[in-house]
mmCIF file of C-alpha atoms in Angstrom:
data_model
loop_
_atom_site.group_PDB
_atom_site.id
_atom_site.type_symbol
_atom_site.label_atom_id
_atom_site.label_comp_id
_atom_site.label_asym_id
_atom_site.label_seq_id
_atom_site.Cartn_x
_atom_site.Cartn_y
_atom_site.Cartn_z
ATOM 1 C CA UNK A 1 44.770 -72.969 -19.809
ATOM 2 C CA UNK A 2 44.193 -73.927 -16.567
ATOM 3 C CA UNK A 3 42.676 -77.229 -15.549
ATOM 4 C CA UNK A 4 39.957 -75.636 -13.583
ATOM 5 C CA UNK A 5 36.979 -76.934 -15.541
ATOM 6 C CA UNK A 6 34.785 -80.145 -15.193
ATOM 7 C CA UNK A 7 33.294 -81.892 -18.402
ATOM 8 C CA UNK A 8 29.934 -84.203 -18.338
ATOM 9 C CA UNK A 9 30.759 -87.477 -19.784
ATOM 10 C CA UNK A 10 28.991 -90.860 -19.649
ATOM 11 C CA UNK A 11 26.392 -89.244 -17.369
ATOM 12 C CA UNK A 12 28.339 -87.736 -14.751
ATOM 13 C CA UNK A 13 30.660 -84.719 -14.263
ATOM 14 C CA UNK A 14 34.663 -85.713 -14.606
ATOM 15 C CA UNK A 15 37.244 -83.168 -13.834
ATOM 16 C CA UNK A 16 39.471 -82.326 -16.945
ATOM 17 C CA UNK A 17 42.703 -80.743 -18.028
ATOM 18 C CA UNK A 18 41.256 -78.653 -21.111
ATOM 19 C CA UNK A 19 43.754 -76.814 -23.449
ATOM 20 C CA UNK A 20 41.901 -74.303 -25.782
ATOM 21 C CA UNK A 21 43.931 -74.688 -29.293
ATOM 22 C CA UNK A 22 43.140 -72.296 -32.619
ATOM 23 C CA UNK A 23 40.972 -74.236 -33.712
ATOM 24 C CA UNK A 24 39.547 -76.965 -31.156
ATOM 25 C CA UNK A 25 39.328 -78.117 -27.415
ATOM 26 C CA UNK A 26 42.068 -80.673 -26.460
ATOM 27 C CA UNK A 27 41.097 -82.763 -23.102
ATOM 28 C CA UNK A 28 43.298 -84.619 -21.476
ATOM 29 C CA UNK A 29 42.382 -86.939 -18.149
ATOM 30 C CA UNK A 30 45.345 -85.311 -16.409
ATOM 31 C CA UNK A 31 47.900 -82.863 -17.421
ATOM 32 C CA UNK A 32 50.609 -84.638 -17.419
ATOM 33 C CA UNK A 33 49.312 -87.093 -20.286
ATOM 34 C CA UNK A 34 51.170 -86.763 -23.417
ATOM 35 C CA UNK A 35 47.571 -87.380 -25.751
ATOM 36 C CA UNK A 36 44.477 -85.736 -25.282
ATOM 37 C CA UNK A 37 41.239 -88.191 -24.239
ATOM 38 C CA UNK A 38 39.375 -86.101 -26.960
ATOM 39 C CA UNK A 39 38.940 -83.259 -29.167
ATOM 40 C CA UNK A 40 35.965 -80.877 -29.792
ATOM 41 C CA UNK A 41 36.915 -78.969 -33.179
ATOM 42 C CA UNK A 42 35.357 -75.316 -33.140
ATOM 43 C CA UNK A 43 34.759 -74.431 -36.583
ATOM 44 C CA UNK A 44 30.919 -74.322 -37.032
ATOM 45 C CA UNK A 45 30.169 -74.557 -33.564
ATOM 46 C CA UNK A 46 28.134 -72.673 -31.067
ATOM 47 C CA UNK A 47 28.728 -71.916 -27.399
ATOM 48 C CA UNK A 48 25.850 -71.256 -24.872
ATOM 49 C CA UNK A 49 25.681 -69.673 -21.534
ATOM 50 C CA UNK A 50 23.967 -69.429 -19.517
ATOM 51 C CA UNK A 51 22.914 -73.275 -20.221
ATOM 52 C CA UNK A 52 19.441 -74.193 -19.414
ATOM 53 C CA UNK A 53 19.947 -77.964 -19.812
ATOM 54 C CA UNK A 54 21.426 -77.423 -16.160
ATOM 55 C CA UNK A 55 19.259 -75.118 -14.385
ATOM 56 C CA UNK A 56 20.755 -75.822 -11.295
ATOM 57 C CA UNK A 57 24.394 -75.221 -12.410
ATOM 58 C CA UNK A 58 25.051 -71.697 -13.289
ATOM 59 C CA UNK A 59 28.921 -72.188 -14.156
ATOM 60 C CA UNK A 60 27.818 -74.682 -16.702
ATOM 61 C CA UNK A 61 27.943 -73.938 -20.302
ATOM 62 C CA UNK A 62 27.473 -75.967 -23.772
ATOM 63 C CA UNK A 63 29.223 -75.750 -27.133
ATOM 64 C CA UNK A 64 27.010 -77.629 -30.036
ATOM 65 C CA UNK A 65 29.543 -78.929 -32.181
ATOM 66 C CA UNK A 66 29.102 -79.876 -35.912
ATOM 67 C CA UNK A 67 27.026 -83.100 -36.561
ATOM 68 C CA UNK A 68 25.024 -81.768 -33.400
ATOM 69 C CA UNK A 69 27.025 -83.307 -30.863
ATOM 70 C CA UNK A 70 26.427 -81.444 -27.627
ATOM 71 C CA UNK A 71 29.119 -80.715 -24.815
ATOM 72 C CA UNK A 72 28.767 -79.515 -21.156
ATOM 73 C CA UNK A 73 31.724 -78.111 -19.153
ATOM 74 C CA UNK A 74 31.668 -76.539 -15.605
ATOM 75 C CA UNK A 75 33.813 -73.931 -14.477
ATOM 76 C CA UNK A 76 34.796 -73.861 -10.953
ATOM 77 C CA UNK A 77 33.649 -70.310 -10.421
ATOM 78 C CA UNK A 78 31.856 -67.424 -12.002
ATOM 79 C CA UNK A 79 34.953 -65.591 -13.196
ATOM 80 C CA UNK A 80 36.532 -68.729 -14.779
ATOM 81 C CA UNK A 81 33.383 -69.517 -16.288
ATOM 82 C CA UNK A 82 33.288 -66.222 -18.341
ATOM 83 C CA UNK A 83 36.736 -66.167 -19.043
ATOM 84 C CA UNK A 84 36.551 -69.509 -20.731
ATOM 85 C CA UNK A 85 33.453 -68.631 -22.434
ATOM 86 C CA UNK A 86 35.063 -65.054 -23.941
ATOM 87 C CA UNK A 87 38.061 -66.816 -24.802
ATOM 88 C CA UNK A 88 35.867 -69.886 -26.889
ATOM 89 C CA UNK A 89 33.512 -67.201 -28.110
ATOM 90 C CA UNK A 90 36.777 -65.157 -29.941
ATOM 91 C CA UNK A 91 38.066 -68.568 -31.301
ATOM 92 C CA UNK A 92 34.653 -69.477 -32.761
ATOM 93 C CA UNK A 93 34.511 -65.938 -34.313
ATOM 94 C CA UNK A 94 38.002 -65.969 -35.797
ATOM 95 C CA UNK A 95 37.410 -69.326 -37.491
ATOM 96 C CA UNK A 96 34.273 -68.098 -38.865
ATOM 97 C CA UNK A 97 36.557 -65.331 -40.595
ATOM 98 C CA UNK A 98 38.890 -67.927 -42.022
ATOM 99 C CA UNK A 99 41.558 -66.680 -39.204
ATOM 100 C CA UNK A 100 43.291 -68.477 -36.235
ATOM 101 C CA UNK A 101 43.210 -66.769 -32.225
ATOM 102 C CA UNK A 102 45.724 -67.154 -30.775
ATOM 103 C CA UNK A 103 47.663 -65.314 -27.856
ATOM 104 C CA UNK A 104 50.992 -63.117 -28.279
ATOM 105 C CA UNK A 105 54.377 -64.641 -26.813
ATOM 106 C CA UNK A 106 54.651 -62.513 -23.383
ATOM 107 C CA UNK A 107 58.449 -62.676 -23.848
ATOM 108 C CA UNK A 108 58.305 -61.462 -27.695
ATOM 109 C CA UNK A 109 55.317 -58.684 -26.490
ATOM 110 C CA UNK A 110 57.354 -56.948 -23.521
ATOM 111 C CA UNK A 111 60.560 -57.814 -24.004
ATOM 112 C CA UNK A 112 60.800 -60.256 -20.692
ATOM 113 C CA UNK A 113 64.846 -61.682 -19.961
ATOM 114 C CA UNK A 114 65.831 -65.449 -20.575
ATOM 115 C CA UNK A 115 66.635 -65.731 -16.934
ATOM 116 C CA UNK A 116 63.334 -64.883 -15.925
ATOM 117 C CA UNK A 117 61.638 -67.962 -14.646
ATOM 118 C CA UNK A 118 58.138 -67.342 -14.356
ATOM 119 C CA UNK A 119 56.771 -70.666 -12.737
ATOM 120 C CA UNK A 120 59.256 -69.948 -9.990
ATOM 121 C CA UNK A 121 58.378 -66.609 -9.518
ATOM 122 C CA UNK A 122 54.739 -67.848 -9.384
ATOM 123 C CA UNK A 123 55.309 -70.516 -6.430
ATOM 124 C CA UNK A 124 57.258 -67.673 -4.559
ATOM 125 C CA UNK A 125 54.050 -65.400 -4.313
ATOM 126 C CA UNK A 126 51.854 -68.116 -3.308
ATOM 127 C CA UNK A 127 53.836 -69.092 -0.426
ATOM 128 C CA UNK A 128 51.773 -68.258 2.336
ATOM 129 C CA UNK A 129 54.089 -67.352 4.970
ATOM 130 C CA UNK A 130 56.038 -64.644 2.487
ATOM 131 C CA UNK A 131 53.951 -64.687 -0.686
ATOM 132 C CA UNK A 132 51.241 -61.951 -1.920
ATOM 133 C CA UNK A 133 48.391 -62.345 0.885
ATOM 134 C CA UNK A 134 44.894 -63.347 -0.421
ATOM 135 C CA UNK A 135 42.107 -60.738 0.778
ATOM 136 C CA UNK A 136 38.423 -60.516 1.007
ATOM 137 C CA UNK A 137 37.756 -57.566 -1.044
ATOM 138 C CA UNK A 138 34.363 -55.672 -1.837
ATOM 139 C CA UNK A 139 34.360 -53.732 -5.167
ATOM 140 C CA UNK A 140 31.656 -52.936 -7.878
ATOM 141 C CA UNK A 141 28.633 -54.265 -5.222
ATOM 142 C CA UNK A 142 30.570 -57.691 -5.389
ATOM 143 C CA UNK A 143 32.622 -59.763 -2.898
ATOM 144 C CA UNK A 144 36.056 -60.974 -4.170
ATOM 145 C CA UNK A 145 37.329 -63.689 -1.909
ATOM 146 C CA UNK A 146 41.039 -64.853 -2.430
ATOM 147 C CA UNK A 147 42.203 -61.976 -4.361
ATOM 148 C CA UNK A 148 44.678 -59.215 -4.183
ATOM 149 C CA UNK A 149 45.113 -55.953 -5.825
ATOM 150 C CA UNK A 150 47.144 -54.949 -8.687
ATOM 151 C CA UNK A 151 49.642 -52.351 -6.789
ATOM 152 C CA UNK A 152 49.922 -55.146 -4.132
ATOM 153 C CA UNK A 153 51.624 -57.371 -7.188
ATOM 154 C CA UNK A 154 53.962 -55.049 -7.647
ATOM 155 C CA UNK A 155 54.826 -53.817 -3.878
ATOM 156 C CA UNK A 156 55.838 -57.162 -3.377
ATOM 157 C CA UNK A 157 57.961 -57.844 -6.799
ATOM 158 C CA UNK A 158 60.027 -54.844 -5.548
ATOM 159 C CA UNK A 159 59.921 -55.813 -1.548
ATOM 160 C CA UNK A 160 61.644 -59.260 -2.369
ATOM 161 C CA UNK A 161 63.936 -57.355 -4.985
ATOM 162 C CA UNK A 162 62.213 -59.244 -7.845
ATOM 163 C CA UNK A 163 61.741 -55.450 -9.725
ATOM 164 C CA UNK A 164 64.356 -52.514 -9.207
ATOM 165 C CA UNK A 165 61.061 -50.205 -9.750
ATOM 166 C CA UNK A 166 57.057 -50.463 -10.513
ATOM 167 C CA UNK A 167 58.108 -50.489 -14.019
ATOM 168 C CA UNK A 168 60.191 -53.536 -13.852
ATOM 169 C CA UNK A 169 57.499 -54.802 -11.558
ATOM 170 C CA UNK A 170 55.000 -54.036 -14.009
ATOM 171 C CA UNK A 171 56.606 -56.046 -16.532
ATOM 172 C CA UNK A 172 56.922 -59.062 -14.521
ATOM 173 C CA UNK A 173 53.259 -58.909 -13.541
ATOM 174 C CA UNK A 174 52.150 -58.367 -17.066
ATOM 175 C CA UNK A 175 54.144 -61.632 -17.567
ATOM 176 C CA UNK A 176 52.500 -63.525 -14.933
ATOM 177 C CA UNK A 177 49.063 -62.526 -16.242
ATOM 178 C CA UNK A 178 49.708 -63.075 -19.899
ATOM 179 C CA UNK A 179 50.736 -66.443 -19.132
ATOM 180 C CA UNK A 180 47.491 -67.206 -17.161
ATOM 181 C CA UNK A 181 49.488 -67.516 -13.468
ATOM 182 C CA UNK A 182 47.562 -64.391 -12.289
ATOM 183 C CA UNK A 183 43.812 -63.815 -13.449
ATOM 184 C CA UNK A 184 42.026 -60.483 -13.655
ATOM 185 C CA UNK A 185 38.654 -60.056 -11.463
ATOM 186 C CA UNK A 186 36.153 -57.523 -11.864
ATOM 187 C CA UNK A 187 35.350 -55.146 -14.959
ATOM 188 C CA UNK A 188 38.353 -52.815 -14.072
ATOM 189 C CA UNK A 189 41.354 -55.309 -14.400
ATOM 190 C CA UNK A 190 39.480 -57.529 -17.215
ATOM 191 C CA UNK A 191 38.915 -54.568 -19.209
ATOM 192 C CA UNK A 192 42.696 -53.563 -19.214
ATOM 193 C CA UNK A 193 43.510 -57.533 -20.095
ATOM 194 C CA UNK A 194 41.445 -57.716 -22.729
ATOM 195 C CA UNK A 195 41.616 -53.731 -24.310
ATOM 196 C CA UNK A 196 45.230 -54.487 -26.310
ATOM 197 C CA UNK A 197 47.308 -52.084 -23.748
ATOM 198 C CA UNK A 198 50.936 -52.225 -23.826
ATOM 199 C CA UNK A 199 50.782 -53.382 -20.219
ATOM 200 C CA UNK A 200 47.732 -55.734 -19.310
ATOM 201 C CA UNK A 201 48.100 -55.616 -15.281
ATOM 202 C CA UNK A 202 47.420 -52.003 -13.568
ATOM 203 C CA UNK A 203 49.243 -50.831 -10.923
ATOM 204 C CA UNK A 204 46.471 -49.763 -9.391
ATOM 205 C CA UNK A 205 44.413 -50.287 -5.640
ATOM 206 C CA UNK A 206 41.066 -50.984 -7.453
ATOM 207 C CA UNK A 207 42.356 -53.358 -9.983
ATOM 208 C CA UNK A 208 41.701 -57.250 -8.816
ATOM 209 C CA UNK A 209 43.553 -60.201 -9.347
ATOM 210 C CA UNK A 210 44.121 -63.674 -8.265
ATOM 211 C CA UNK A 211 46.195 -66.929 -8.506
ATOM 212 C CA UNK A 212 44.916 -69.436 -11.137
ATOM 213 C CA UNK A 213 44.603 -72.153 -8.678
ATOM 214 C CA UNK A 214 43.269 -70.334 -5.909
ATOM 215 C CA UNK A 215 40.292 -70.677 -3.954
ATOM 216 C CA UNK A 216 38.650 -67.753 -5.419
ATOM 217 C CA UNK A 217 35.190 -66.907 -5.872
ATOM 218 C CA UNK A 218 33.014 -63.835 -6.352
ATOM 219 C CA UNK A 219 29.755 -63.282 -4.881
ATOM 220 C CA UNK A 220 27.598 -60.941 -6.705
ATOM 221 C CA UNK A 221 25.969 -61.103 -10.810
ATOM 222 C CA UNK A 222 27.356 -61.862 -13.907
ATOM 223 C CA UNK A 223 27.842 -59.624 -16.876
ATOM 224 C CA UNK A 224 24.713 -61.723 -18.249
ATOM 225 C CA UNK A 225 22.580 -60.455 -15.418
ATOM 226 C CA UNK A 226 21.592 -63.729 -14.239
ATOM 227 C CA UNK A 227 21.803 -64.631 -10.340
ATOM 228 C CA UNK A 228 24.186 -66.393 -9.377
ATOM 229 C CA UNK A 229 24.065 -68.686 -6.178
ATOM 230 C CA UNK A 230 26.639 -67.809 -3.397
ATOM 231 C CA UNK A 231 29.661 -69.862 -4.552
ATOM 232 C CA UNK A 232 30.255 -70.998 -1.325
ATOM 233 C CA UNK A 233 26.964 -72.977 -1.467
ATOM 234 C CA UNK A 234 27.224 -74.732 -4.868
ATOM 235 C CA UNK A 235 28.914 -77.451 -3.605
ATOM 236 C CA UNK A 236 27.430 -80.573 -3.337
ATOM 237 C CA UNK A 237 26.429 -81.696 0.483
ATOM 238 C CA UNK A 238 28.705 -84.540 1.472
ATOM 239 C CA UNK A 239 27.652 -84.550 4.559
ATOM 240 C CA UNK A 240 25.229 -83.148 7.385
ATOM 241 C CA UNK A 241 23.762 -83.601 10.793
ATOM 242 C CA UNK A 242 23.888 -81.843 14.465
ATOM 243 C CA UNK A 243 26.996 -81.210 16.373
ATOM 244 C CA UNK A 244 27.230 -79.634 19.545
ATOM 245 C CA UNK A 245 29.633 -76.166 18.989
ATOM 246 C CA UNK A 246 31.450 -73.813 21.371
ATOM 247 C CA UNK A 247 31.107 -70.139 20.741
ATOM 248 C CA UNK A 248 33.940 -68.241 20.205
ATOM 249 C CA UNK A 249 33.195 -65.457 22.764
ATOM 250 C CA UNK A 250 31.247 -66.777 25.494
ATOM 251 C CA UNK A 251 32.897 -70.536 25.166
ATOM 252 C CA UNK A 252 28.998 -71.970 25.754
ATOM 253 C CA UNK A 253 28.014 -74.884 24.137
ATOM 254 C CA UNK A 254 24.818 -74.989 21.591
ATOM 255 C CA UNK A 255 23.446 -77.575 19.217
ATOM 256 C CA UNK A 256 23.861 -76.682 15.827
ATOM 257 C CA UNK A 257 23.239 -78.162 12.242
ATOM 258 C CA UNK A 258 26.360 -78.614 9.959
ATOM 259 C CA UNK A 259 26.317 -79.007 6.588
ATOM 260 C CA UNK A 260 29.711 -79.892 4.730
ATOM 261 C CA UNK A 261 29.669 -79.268 1.094
ATOM 262 C CA UNK A 262 32.932 -80.128 -1.081
ATOM 263 C CA UNK A 263 33.846 -77.858 -4.427
ATOM 264 C CA UNK A 264 34.249 -75.416 -2.704
ATOM 265 C CA UNK A 265 34.915 -76.747 0.583
ATOM 266 C CA UNK A 266 32.875 -75.142 3.472
ATOM 267 C CA UNK A 267 31.010 -76.281 6.492
ATOM 268 C CA UNK A 268 27.869 -73.894 7.130
ATOM 269 C CA UNK A 269 26.018 -74.073 10.700
ATOM 270 C CA UNK A 270 22.655 -73.058 11.295
ATOM 271 C CA UNK A 271 20.349 -72.682 14.223
ATOM 272 C CA UNK A 272 18.285 -75.936 13.902
ATOM 273 C CA UNK A 273 15.247 -74.485 14.992
ATOM 274 C CA UNK A 274 15.362 -71.585 12.357
ATOM 275 C CA UNK A 275 15.677 -74.021 8.978
ATOM 276 C CA UNK A 276 18.950 -74.112 6.705
ATOM 277 C CA UNK A 277 17.896 -70.045 5.123
ATOM 278 C CA UNK A 278 20.686 -68.285 6.827
ATOM 279 C CA UNK A 279 23.210 -69.989 8.101
ATOM 280 C CA UNK A 280 24.805 -68.104 11.453
ATOM 281 C CA UNK A 281 28.475 -68.983 10.397
ATOM 282 C CA UNK A 282 30.845 -70.658 7.589
ATOM 283 C CA UNK A 283 33.871 -72.341 7.530
ATOM 284 C CA UNK A 284 36.068 -72.475 4.703
ATOM 285 C CA UNK A 285 38.208 -75.885 4.916
ATOM 286 C CA UNK A 286 40.353 -75.341 2.159
ATOM 287 C CA UNK A 287 43.734 -76.035 3.924
ATOM 288 C CA UNK A 288 42.546 -76.862 7.302
ATOM 289 C CA UNK A 289 43.488 -79.507 9.780
ATOM 290 C CA UNK A 290 40.891 -81.686 11.234
ATOM 291 C CA UNK A 291 42.162 -83.546 14.549
ATOM 292 C CA UNK A 292 40.210 -85.614 17.500
ATOM 293 C CA UNK A 293 40.714 -83.994 21.160
ATOM 294 C CA UNK A 294 40.312 -85.052 24.648
ATOM 295 C CA UNK A 295 39.663 -81.484 26.193
ATOM 296 C CA UNK A 296 39.091 -77.804 25.137
ATOM 297 C CA UNK A 297 41.414 -75.388 26.305
ATOM 298 C CA UNK A 298 39.765 -73.047 28.654
ATOM 299 C CA UNK A 299 36.635 -75.120 29.231
ATOM 300 C CA UNK A 300 35.496 -76.827 32.747
ATOM 301 C CA UNK A 301 35.904 -80.662 32.678
ATOM 302 C CA UNK A 302 32.132 -81.141 33.491
ATOM 303 C CA UNK A 303 31.089 -78.906 30.794
ATOM 304 C CA UNK A 304 31.867 -81.468 27.881
ATOM 305 C CA UNK A 305 33.077 -84.955 27.744
ATOM 306 C CA UNK A 306 33.997 -87.281 25.158
ATOM 307 C CA UNK A 307 33.829 -87.210 21.294
ATOM 308 C CA UNK A 308 35.248 -83.715 20.725
ATOM 309 C CA UNK A 309 37.287 -82.659 17.806
ATOM 310 C CA UNK A 310 38.761 -79.689 16.275
ATOM 311 C CA UNK A 311 39.169 -77.874 12.971
ATOM 312 C CA UNK A 312 41.581 -75.519 12.755
ATOM 313 C CA UNK A 313 41.366 -72.948 9.431
ATOM 314 C CA UNK A 314 44.163 -71.889 7.258
ATOM 315 C CA UNK A 315 44.343 -68.498 8.891
ATOM 316 C CA UNK A 316 44.489 -70.049 12.605
ATOM 317 C CA UNK A 317 40.774 -69.923 13.331
ATOM 318 C CA UNK A 318 40.211 -72.679 16.078
ATOM 319 C CA UNK A 319 36.499 -74.302 16.164
ATOM 320 C CA UNK A 320 35.771 -76.857 18.990
ATOM 321 C CA UNK A 321 33.271 -79.526 18.070
ATOM 322 C CA UNK A 322 31.635 -82.474 20.217
ATOM 323 C CA UNK A 323 29.586 -85.323 18.120
ATOM 324 C CA UNK A 324 27.047 -87.601 19.647
ATOM 325 C CA UNK A 325 29.249 -90.709 19.595
ATOM 326 C CA UNK A 326 32.867 -91.993 18.696
ATOM 327 C CA UNK A 327 31.804 -93.384 15.404
ATOM 328 C CA UNK A 328 29.870 -90.462 14.717
ATOM 329 C CA UNK A 329 33.028 -88.259 15.683
ATOM 330 C CA UNK A 330 35.425 -90.416 13.213
ATOM 331 C CA UNK A 331 33.041 -90.048 10.672
ATOM 332 C CA UNK A 332 32.596 -85.763 10.694
ATOM 333 C CA UNK A 333 36.481 -86.112 11.025
ATOM 334 C CA UNK A 334 37.078 -88.274 7.807
ATOM 335 C CA UNK A 335 34.745 -86.217 5.808
ATOM 336 C CA UNK A 336 35.845 -82.733 6.437
ATOM 337 C CA UNK A 337 39.648 -83.930 6.226
ATOM 338 C CA UNK A 338 38.889 -85.411 2.196
ATOM 339 C CA UNK A 339 36.854 -82.381 1.697
ATOM 340 C CA UNK A 340 39.400 -79.915 3.077
ATOM 341 C CA UNK A 341 42.319 -81.625 0.772
ATOM 342 C CA UNK A 342 40.624 -81.784 -2.671
ATOM 343 C CA UNK A 343 37.841 -78.809 -2.596
ATOM 344 C CA UNK A 344 39.004 -75.099 -3.298
#
């Protein structure tokens, strides 16, 4: 399993690396640790999702183990939560029947050559310049952010000479999916991944997938039919206040209220006279750069002066802002930089 999960420990949430075995959950402080920090046996356990103990955290699920021990985990996004819940429930069911839940070996099931290094292939696919491009796609009345289609994966493998044809590409892509490098997003791709078909990745334009450690999130409803808060708003508020912002079209300056959130890393801006229900816009900060600037391109010198800074997003969109004081500018830059570096 991948580490995108946090656990409730000693009265606070802490990020942990969790491994699902055939009879329990091992959790580590860091991926590199050789021994787990703890282990939760799943024999006789029950899983509760959604979890009413944290009503304002819809991505939390609860495991009630033997001896009345309760353990709370919070996924990074809805799809991640559903994947954990599904596999843990299957493990509990297998233990009740006296069986072991274990995934098939990718190389044995689809006969991948020993020369294929899936880890290296995954890193090449994630390259921002030459890899598979992440997109924002709308399917099934939901919006999937930072994802791509199954057809796009196969097209990329062939274009980069990783596969000679679509059948070979499908084998490689299925290997990446089975090993957890790629994850299914949406009912079509998840159904194929869970259906036991020979090729679990679909070479289709409607089948959606995402990188395991990407900033993927989905806006919509879960399979439990409980309304999920729009993912970009669920992060903790790090900083908020008013700043001057330059418009992208007319280049005029207006006062806007900004709210900075982490995990996922977003900053939303609002009309200060109309409340905080509907933002005028949002800036996804993952992979962005924030710097102090002394002047603004295309702006007259008398328009704005002093305490200026700029946010450049991963897709090269530029935002120019002005703080009221030098100290406030310094604090905003520090906070945005921290969130952009650590948030999803």
